[in-house]
mmCIF file of C-alpha atoms in Angstrom:
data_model
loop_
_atom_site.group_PDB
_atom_site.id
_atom_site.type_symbol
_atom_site.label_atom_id
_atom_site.label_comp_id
_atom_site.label_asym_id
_atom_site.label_seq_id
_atom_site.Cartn_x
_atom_site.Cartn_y
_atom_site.Cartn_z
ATOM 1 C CA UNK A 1 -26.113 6.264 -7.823
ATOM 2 C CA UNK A 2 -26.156 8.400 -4.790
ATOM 3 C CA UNK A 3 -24.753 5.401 -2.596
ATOM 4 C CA UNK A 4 -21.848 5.078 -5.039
ATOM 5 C CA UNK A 5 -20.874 8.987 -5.497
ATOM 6 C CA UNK A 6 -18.062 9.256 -2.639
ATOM 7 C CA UNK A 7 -16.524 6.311 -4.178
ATOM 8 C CA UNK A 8 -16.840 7.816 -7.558
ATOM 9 C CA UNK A 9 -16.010 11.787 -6.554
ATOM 10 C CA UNK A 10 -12.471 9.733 -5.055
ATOM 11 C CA UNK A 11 -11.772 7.356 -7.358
ATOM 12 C CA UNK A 12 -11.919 10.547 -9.852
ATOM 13 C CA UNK A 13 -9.873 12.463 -7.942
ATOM 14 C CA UNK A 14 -7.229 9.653 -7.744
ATOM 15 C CA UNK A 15 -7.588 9.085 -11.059
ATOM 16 C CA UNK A 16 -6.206 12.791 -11.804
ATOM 17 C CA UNK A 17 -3.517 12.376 -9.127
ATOM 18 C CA UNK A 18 -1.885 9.328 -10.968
ATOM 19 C CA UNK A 19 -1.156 11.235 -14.303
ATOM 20 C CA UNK A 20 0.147 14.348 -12.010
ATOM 21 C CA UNK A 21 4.084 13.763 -11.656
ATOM 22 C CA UNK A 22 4.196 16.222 -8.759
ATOM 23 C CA UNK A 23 1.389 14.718 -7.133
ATOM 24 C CA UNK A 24 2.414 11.064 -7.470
ATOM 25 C CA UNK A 25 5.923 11.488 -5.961
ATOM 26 C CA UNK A 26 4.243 12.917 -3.173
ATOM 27 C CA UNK A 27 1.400 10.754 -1.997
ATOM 28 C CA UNK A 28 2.768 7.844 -3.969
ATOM 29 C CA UNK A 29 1.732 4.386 -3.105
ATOM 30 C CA UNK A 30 -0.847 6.286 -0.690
ATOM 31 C CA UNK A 31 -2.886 7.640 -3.406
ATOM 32 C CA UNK A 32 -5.875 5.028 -3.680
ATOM 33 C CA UNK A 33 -5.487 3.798 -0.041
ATOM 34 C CA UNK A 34 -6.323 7.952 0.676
ATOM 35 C CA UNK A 35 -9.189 8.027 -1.766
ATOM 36 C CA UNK A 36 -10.957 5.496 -0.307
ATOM 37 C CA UNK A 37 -10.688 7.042 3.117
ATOM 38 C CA UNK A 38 -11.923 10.029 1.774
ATOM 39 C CA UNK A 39 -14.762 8.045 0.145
ATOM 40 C CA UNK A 40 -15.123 6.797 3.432
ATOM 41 C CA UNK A 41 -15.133 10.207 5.138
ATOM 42 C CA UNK A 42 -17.396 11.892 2.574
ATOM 43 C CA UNK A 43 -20.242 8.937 2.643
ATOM 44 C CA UNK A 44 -20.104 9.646 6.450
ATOM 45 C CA UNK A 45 -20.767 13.398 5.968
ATOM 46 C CA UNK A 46 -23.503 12.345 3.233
ATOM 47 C CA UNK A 47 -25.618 10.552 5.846
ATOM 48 C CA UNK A 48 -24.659 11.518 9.328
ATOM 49 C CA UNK A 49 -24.804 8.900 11.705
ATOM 50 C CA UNK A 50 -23.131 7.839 15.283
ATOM 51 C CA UNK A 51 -22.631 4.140 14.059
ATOM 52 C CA UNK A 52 -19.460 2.377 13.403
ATOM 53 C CA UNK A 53 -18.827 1.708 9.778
ATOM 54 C CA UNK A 54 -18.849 -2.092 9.061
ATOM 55 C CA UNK A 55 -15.540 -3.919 7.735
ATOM 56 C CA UNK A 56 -17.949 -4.942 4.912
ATOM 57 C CA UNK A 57 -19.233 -1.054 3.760
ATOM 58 C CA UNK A 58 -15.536 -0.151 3.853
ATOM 59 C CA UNK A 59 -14.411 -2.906 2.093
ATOM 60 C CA UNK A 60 -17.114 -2.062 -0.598
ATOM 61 C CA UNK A 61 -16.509 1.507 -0.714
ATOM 62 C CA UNK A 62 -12.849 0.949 -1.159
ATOM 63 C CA UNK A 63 -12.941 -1.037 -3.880
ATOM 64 C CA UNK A 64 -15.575 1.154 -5.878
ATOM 65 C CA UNK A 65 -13.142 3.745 -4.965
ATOM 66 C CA UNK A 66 -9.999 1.627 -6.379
ATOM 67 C CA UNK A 67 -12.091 0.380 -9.494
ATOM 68 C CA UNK A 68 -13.154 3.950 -10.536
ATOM 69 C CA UNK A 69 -9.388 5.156 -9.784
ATOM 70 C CA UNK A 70 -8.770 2.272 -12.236
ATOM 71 C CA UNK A 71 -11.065 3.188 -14.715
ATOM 72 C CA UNK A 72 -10.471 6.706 -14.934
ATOM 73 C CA UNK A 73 -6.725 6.264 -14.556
ATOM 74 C CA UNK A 74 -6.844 4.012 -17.848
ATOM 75 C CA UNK A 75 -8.902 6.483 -19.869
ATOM 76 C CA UNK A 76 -6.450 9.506 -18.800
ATOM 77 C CA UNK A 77 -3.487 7.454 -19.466
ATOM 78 C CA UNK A 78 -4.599 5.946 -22.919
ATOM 79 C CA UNK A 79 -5.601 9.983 -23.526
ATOM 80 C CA UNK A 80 -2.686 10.837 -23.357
ATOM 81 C CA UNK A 81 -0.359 8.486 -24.951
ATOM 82 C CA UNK A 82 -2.602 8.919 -27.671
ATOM 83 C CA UNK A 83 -2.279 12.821 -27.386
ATOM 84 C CA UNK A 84 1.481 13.080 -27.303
ATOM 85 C CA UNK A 85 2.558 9.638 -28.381
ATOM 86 C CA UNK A 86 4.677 8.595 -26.031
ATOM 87 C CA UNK A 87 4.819 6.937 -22.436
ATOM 88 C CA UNK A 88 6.522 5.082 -19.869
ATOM 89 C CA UNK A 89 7.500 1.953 -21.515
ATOM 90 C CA UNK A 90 8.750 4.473 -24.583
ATOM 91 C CA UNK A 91 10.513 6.217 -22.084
ATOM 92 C CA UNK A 92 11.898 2.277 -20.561
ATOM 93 C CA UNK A 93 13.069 1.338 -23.753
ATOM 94 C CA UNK A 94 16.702 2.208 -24.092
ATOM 95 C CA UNK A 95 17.062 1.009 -20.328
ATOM 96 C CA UNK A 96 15.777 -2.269 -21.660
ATOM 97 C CA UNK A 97 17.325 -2.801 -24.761
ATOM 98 C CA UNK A 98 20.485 -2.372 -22.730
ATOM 99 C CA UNK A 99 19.299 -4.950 -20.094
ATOM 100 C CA UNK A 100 18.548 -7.395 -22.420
ATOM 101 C CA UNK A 101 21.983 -7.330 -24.330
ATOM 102 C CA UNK A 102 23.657 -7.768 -20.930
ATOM 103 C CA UNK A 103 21.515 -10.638 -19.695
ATOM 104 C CA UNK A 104 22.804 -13.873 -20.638
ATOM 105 C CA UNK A 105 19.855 -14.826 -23.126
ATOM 106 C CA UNK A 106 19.703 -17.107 -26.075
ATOM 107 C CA UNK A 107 20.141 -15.211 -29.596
ATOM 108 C CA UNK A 108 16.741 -16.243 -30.316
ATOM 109 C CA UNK A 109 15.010 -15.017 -27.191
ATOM 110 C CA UNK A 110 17.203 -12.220 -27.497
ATOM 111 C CA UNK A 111 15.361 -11.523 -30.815
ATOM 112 C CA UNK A 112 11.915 -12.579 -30.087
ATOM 113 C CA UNK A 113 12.184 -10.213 -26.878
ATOM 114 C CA UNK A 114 13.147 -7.200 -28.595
ATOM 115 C CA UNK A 115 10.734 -7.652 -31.519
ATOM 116 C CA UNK A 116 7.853 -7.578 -28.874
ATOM 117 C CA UNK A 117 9.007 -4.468 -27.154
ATOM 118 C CA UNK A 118 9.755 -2.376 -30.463
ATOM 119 C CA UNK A 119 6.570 -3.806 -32.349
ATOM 120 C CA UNK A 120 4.590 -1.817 -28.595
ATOM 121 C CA UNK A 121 6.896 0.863 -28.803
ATOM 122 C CA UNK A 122 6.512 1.655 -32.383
ATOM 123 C CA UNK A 123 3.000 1.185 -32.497
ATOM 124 C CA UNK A 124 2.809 3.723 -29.177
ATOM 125 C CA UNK A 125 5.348 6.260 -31.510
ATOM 126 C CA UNK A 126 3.266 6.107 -34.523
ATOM 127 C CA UNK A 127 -0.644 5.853 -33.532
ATOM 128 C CA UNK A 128 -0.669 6.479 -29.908
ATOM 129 C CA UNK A 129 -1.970 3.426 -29.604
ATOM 130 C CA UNK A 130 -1.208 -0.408 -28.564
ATOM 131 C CA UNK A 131 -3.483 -3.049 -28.074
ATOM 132 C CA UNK A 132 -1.108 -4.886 -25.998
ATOM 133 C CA UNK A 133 0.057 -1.612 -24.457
ATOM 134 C CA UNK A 134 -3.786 -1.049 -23.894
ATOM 135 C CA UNK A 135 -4.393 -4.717 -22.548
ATOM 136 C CA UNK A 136 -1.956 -4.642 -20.018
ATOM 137 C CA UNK A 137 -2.933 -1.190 -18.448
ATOM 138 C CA UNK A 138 -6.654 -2.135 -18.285
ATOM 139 C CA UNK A 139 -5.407 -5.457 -16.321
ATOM 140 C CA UNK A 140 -2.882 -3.898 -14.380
ATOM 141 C CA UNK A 141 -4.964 -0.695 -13.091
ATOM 142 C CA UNK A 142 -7.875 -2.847 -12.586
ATOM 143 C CA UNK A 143 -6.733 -5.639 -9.950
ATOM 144 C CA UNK A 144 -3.804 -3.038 -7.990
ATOM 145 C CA UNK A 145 -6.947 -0.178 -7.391
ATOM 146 C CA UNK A 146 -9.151 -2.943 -6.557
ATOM 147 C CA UNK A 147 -6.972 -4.549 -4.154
ATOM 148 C CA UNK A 148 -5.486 -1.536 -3.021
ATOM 149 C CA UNK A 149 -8.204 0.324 -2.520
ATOM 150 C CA UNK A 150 -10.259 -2.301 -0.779
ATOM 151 C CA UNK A 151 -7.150 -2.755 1.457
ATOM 152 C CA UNK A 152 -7.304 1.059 2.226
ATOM 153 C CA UNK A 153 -11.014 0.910 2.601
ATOM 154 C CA UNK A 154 -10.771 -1.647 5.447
ATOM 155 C CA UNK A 155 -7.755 0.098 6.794
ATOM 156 C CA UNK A 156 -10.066 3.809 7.208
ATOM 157 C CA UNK A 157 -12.919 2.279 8.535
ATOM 158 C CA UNK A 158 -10.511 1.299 11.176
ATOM 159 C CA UNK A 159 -9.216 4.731 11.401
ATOM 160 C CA UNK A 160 -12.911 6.724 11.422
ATOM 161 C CA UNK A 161 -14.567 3.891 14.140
ATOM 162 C CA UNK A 162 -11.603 4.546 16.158
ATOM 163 C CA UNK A 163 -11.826 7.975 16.190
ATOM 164 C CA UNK A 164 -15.497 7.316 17.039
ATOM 165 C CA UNK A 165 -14.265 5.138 20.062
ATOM 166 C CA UNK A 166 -12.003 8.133 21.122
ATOM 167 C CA UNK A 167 -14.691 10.766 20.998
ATOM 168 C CA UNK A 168 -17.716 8.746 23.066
ATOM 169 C CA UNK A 169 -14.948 7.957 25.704
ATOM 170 C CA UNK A 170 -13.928 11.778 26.224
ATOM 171 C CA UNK B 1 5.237 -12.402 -3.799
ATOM 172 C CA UNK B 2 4.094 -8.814 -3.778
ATOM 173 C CA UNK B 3 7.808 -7.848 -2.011
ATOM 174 C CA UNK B 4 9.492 -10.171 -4.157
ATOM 175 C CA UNK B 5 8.179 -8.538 -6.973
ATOM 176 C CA UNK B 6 9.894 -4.985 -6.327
ATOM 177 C CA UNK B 7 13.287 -6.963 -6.532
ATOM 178 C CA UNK B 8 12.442 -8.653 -10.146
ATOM 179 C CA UNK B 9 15.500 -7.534 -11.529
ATOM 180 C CA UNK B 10 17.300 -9.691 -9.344
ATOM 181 C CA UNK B 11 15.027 -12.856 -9.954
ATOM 182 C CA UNK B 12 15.514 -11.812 -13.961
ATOM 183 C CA UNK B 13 19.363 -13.752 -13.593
ATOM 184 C CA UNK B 14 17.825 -16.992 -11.897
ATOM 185 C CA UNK B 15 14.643 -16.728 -14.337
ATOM 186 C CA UNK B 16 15.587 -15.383 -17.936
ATOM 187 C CA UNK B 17 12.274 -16.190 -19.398
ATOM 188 C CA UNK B 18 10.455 -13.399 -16.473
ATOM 189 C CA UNK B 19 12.273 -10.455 -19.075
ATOM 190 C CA UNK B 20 9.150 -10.864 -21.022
ATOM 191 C CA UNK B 21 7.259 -9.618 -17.948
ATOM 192 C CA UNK B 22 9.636 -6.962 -17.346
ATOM 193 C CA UNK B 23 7.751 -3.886 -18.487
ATOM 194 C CA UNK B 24 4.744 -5.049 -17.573
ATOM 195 C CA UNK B 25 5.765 -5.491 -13.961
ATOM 196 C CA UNK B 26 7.634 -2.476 -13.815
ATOM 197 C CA UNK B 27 4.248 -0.775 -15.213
ATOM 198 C CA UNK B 28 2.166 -2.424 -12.482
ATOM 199 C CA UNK B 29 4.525 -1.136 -9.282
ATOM 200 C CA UNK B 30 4.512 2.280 -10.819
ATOM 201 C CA UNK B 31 0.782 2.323 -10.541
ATOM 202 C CA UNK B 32 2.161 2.323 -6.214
ATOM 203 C CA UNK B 33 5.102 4.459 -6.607
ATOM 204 C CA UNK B 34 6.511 7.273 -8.545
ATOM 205 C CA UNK B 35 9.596 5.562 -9.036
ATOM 206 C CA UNK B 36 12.256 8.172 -9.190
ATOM 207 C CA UNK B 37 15.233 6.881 -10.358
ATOM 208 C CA UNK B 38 17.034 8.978 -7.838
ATOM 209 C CA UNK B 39 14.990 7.231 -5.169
ATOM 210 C CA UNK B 40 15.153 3.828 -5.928
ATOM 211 C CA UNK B 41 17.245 1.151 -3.720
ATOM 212 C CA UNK B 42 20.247 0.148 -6.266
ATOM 213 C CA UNK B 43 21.628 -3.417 -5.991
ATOM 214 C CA UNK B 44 24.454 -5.155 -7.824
ATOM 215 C CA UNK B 45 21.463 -7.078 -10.057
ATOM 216 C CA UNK B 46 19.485 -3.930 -10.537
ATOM 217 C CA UNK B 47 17.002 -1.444 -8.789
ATOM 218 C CA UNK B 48 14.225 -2.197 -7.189
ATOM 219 C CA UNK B 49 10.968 -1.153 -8.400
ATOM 220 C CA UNK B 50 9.888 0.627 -5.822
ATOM 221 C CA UNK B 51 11.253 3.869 -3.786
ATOM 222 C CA UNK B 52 12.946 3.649 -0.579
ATOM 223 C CA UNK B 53 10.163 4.781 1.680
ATOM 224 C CA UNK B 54 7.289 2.380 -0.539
ATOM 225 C CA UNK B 55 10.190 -0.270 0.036
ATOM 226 C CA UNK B 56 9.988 0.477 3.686
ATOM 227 C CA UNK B 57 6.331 0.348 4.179
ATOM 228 C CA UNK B 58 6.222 -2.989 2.615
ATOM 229 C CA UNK B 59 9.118 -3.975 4.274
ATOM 230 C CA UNK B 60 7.230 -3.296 7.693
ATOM 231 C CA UNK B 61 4.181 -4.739 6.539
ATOM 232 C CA UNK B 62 5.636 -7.853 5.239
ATOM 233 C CA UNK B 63 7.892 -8.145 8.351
ATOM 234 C CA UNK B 64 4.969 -7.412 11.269
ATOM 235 C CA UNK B 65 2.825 -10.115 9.156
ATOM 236 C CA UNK B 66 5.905 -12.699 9.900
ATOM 237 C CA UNK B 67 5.869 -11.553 13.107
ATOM 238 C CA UNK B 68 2.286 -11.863 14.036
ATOM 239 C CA UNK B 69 2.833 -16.094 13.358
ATOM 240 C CA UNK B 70 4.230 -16.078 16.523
ATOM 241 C CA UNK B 71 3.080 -13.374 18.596
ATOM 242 C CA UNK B 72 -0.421 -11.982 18.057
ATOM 243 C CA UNK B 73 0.037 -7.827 18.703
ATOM 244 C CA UNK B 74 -3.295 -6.606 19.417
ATOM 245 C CA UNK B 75 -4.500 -3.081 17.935
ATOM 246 C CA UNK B 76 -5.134 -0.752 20.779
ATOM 247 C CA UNK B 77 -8.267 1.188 20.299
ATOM 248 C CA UNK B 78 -6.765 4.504 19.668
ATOM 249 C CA UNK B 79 -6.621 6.171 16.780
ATOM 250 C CA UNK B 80 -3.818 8.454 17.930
ATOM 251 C CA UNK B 81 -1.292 5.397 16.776
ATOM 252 C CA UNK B 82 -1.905 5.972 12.958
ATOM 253 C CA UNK B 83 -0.947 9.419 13.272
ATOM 254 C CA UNK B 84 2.225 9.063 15.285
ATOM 255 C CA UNK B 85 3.443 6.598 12.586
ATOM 256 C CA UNK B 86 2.555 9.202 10.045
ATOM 257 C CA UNK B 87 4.024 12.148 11.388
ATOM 258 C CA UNK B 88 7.942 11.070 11.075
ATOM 259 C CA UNK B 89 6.885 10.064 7.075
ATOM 260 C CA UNK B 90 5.151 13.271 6.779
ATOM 261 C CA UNK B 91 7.526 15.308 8.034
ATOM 262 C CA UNK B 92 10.223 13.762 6.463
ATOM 263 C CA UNK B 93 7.813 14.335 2.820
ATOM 264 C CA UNK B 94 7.657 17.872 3.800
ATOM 265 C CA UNK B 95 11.267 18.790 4.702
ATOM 266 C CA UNK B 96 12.385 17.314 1.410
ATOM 267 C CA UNK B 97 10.004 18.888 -0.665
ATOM 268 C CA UNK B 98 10.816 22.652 1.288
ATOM 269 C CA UNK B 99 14.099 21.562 0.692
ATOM 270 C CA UNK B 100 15.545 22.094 4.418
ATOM 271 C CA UNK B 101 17.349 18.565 4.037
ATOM 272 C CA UNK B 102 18.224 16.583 1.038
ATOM 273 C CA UNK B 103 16.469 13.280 0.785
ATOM 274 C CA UNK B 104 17.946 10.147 2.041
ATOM 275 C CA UNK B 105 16.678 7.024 1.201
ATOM 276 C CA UNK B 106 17.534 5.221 4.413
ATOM 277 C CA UNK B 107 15.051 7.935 6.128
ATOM 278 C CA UNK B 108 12.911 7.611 3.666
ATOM 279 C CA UNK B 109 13.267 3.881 4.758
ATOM 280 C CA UNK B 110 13.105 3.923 8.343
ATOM 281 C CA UNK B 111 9.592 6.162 8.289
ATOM 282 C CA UNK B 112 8.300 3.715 5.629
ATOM 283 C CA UNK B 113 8.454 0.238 8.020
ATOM 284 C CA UNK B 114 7.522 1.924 11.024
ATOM 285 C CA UNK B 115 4.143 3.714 8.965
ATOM 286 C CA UNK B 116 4.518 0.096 7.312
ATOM 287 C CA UNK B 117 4.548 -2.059 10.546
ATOM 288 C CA UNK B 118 1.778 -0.106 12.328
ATOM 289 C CA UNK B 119 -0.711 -0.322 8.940
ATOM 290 C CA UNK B 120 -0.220 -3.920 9.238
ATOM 291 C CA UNK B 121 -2.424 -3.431 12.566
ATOM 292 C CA UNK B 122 -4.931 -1.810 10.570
ATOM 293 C CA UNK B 123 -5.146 -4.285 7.803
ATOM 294 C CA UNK B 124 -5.285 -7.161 9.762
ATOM 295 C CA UNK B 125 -8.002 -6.228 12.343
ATOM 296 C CA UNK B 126 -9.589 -4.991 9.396
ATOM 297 C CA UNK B 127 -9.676 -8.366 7.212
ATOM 298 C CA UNK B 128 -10.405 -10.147 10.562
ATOM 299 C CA UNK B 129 -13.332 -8.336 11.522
ATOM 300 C CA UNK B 130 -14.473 -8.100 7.816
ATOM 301 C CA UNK B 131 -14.131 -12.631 8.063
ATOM 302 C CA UNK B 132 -16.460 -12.175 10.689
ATOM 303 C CA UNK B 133 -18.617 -9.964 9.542
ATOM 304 C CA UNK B 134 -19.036 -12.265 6.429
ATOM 305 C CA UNK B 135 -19.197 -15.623 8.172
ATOM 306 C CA UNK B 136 -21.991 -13.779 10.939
ATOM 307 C CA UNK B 137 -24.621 -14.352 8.374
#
């Protein structure tokens, strides 16, 4: 468990910072990418050593980061939709409906379209729920953190042996 | 296809049948941005899904990979590189948000690709060394 804690301590923390508007327009797509650097720095600090971190660790520790970003992110998000009943694609609705009456789409897809969004959006409005709604997030929060993170994993490791580089040679 | 993706809008008039992804896609980019409305890149099909400086680092990313096809840019070993491409983003973050300039999407843009172009460096020494660390075995 000990091995996995930066990852988790991050992945928590980015977790939180996806749900906080403020937050999110300010680190933005650099949220997970920074957790998993600061997995990365914070496994370092757990067990000191003068040895470059392999592409592999930071590949792994970015993507536990990114998974428990994902994880925690989709339990926080389904919280609250369930909580206030109401979220983004709630929010996207109108903006849609009006797309979709301006695109040049057959009556019936026209139909079938907008009875799949409302059937989400009223079951979001009425339970706080939608297993659709639900389906999607778990997907969609699972393979971007992932990738994301295991992208910014490899990216720090580059960063911190770098730095490592810099300091032997001074 | 992750580029193309912010621009879906657009592909929604050659593709009608992607509208049934719309929300769904639109769900999965804000997982990478905040997507302000105020902030997004508007075109005569739509706006993109993405904000002007996320638009920017992709853009860089996307462009330095086309790039590195022909001419292979080697990652200097200095860590000092990273932070110069951070600093104009940064600074531009911070002077919006103390509100000493309003924000403008093209420099929002313009310190995306270049913190964009030089992550590229990062990512691909990073996947290349990782290949070899994997095929060492």
């Amino acid at each position: 468990m000990k091995k996995y804690l930066p990852s988790f301590i991050s992945g928590f923390g980015a977790g939180v910072l996806h749900i906080v508007p403020v937050a999110k327009s300010l680190a933005c797509c650099l949220i997970v990418p920074l957790a998993s650097f600061t997995a990365l720095i914070l496994d370092r600090r757990a067990n000191p050593t003068v040895e470059k971190i392999s592409m592999k660790k930071g590949a792994l520790v970015g993507l536990f980061t990114g998974l428990y970003a994902a994880l925690f992110g989709t339990v926080f998000d389904l919280f609250i939709t369930l909580v206030t009943k109401n979220n983004d694609i709630v929010a996207m609705m109108p903006e849609l409906q009006k797309m979709i009456s301006a695109f040049p789409l057959s009556d019936a897809m026209r139909t079938e379209v907008l009875n799949l969004f409302e059937s989400v959006r009223n079951d979001i409005i009425q339970y706080g729920f939608s297993p659709l709604y639900t389906f999607s997030i778990i997907i969609n929060n699972t393979v971007v953190n992932s990738i994301v993170g295991t992208l910014g994993g490899l990216i720090g490791a580059q960063i911190i042996n770098q730095r490592l580089n810099n300091r032997n040679e001074y | 296809m992750w580029t193309a993706g912010i621009f879906y809008s657009c592909w929604l008039d050659l593709f009608n049948f992607l509208i049934y992804g719309y929300p769904i896609v639109k769900n999965t980019y804000s997982l990478v941005c905040h997507q302000d409305p105020a902030k997004l890149i508007n075109f005569s099909c739509g706006n993109s899904f993405v904000c002007a400086r996320c638009l920017g680092i992709y853009t860089g990313l996307l462009i330095n990979s086309f790039l590195h096809i022909f001419h292979e840019i080697k990652l200097k070993k200095d860590f000092r590189l990273v932070l110069l491409a951070t600093v104009p983003m940064f600074v531009d973050v911070v002077s919006v948000a103390a509100g000493i300039y309003d924000y403008s999407k093209t420099i929002a843009f313009i310190t995306g690709l270049l913190f964009g172009s030089i992550l590229f460096l990062y990512l691909y020494n990073g996947l290349q060394n990782l290949i070899i660390e994997i095929f060492k075995r």
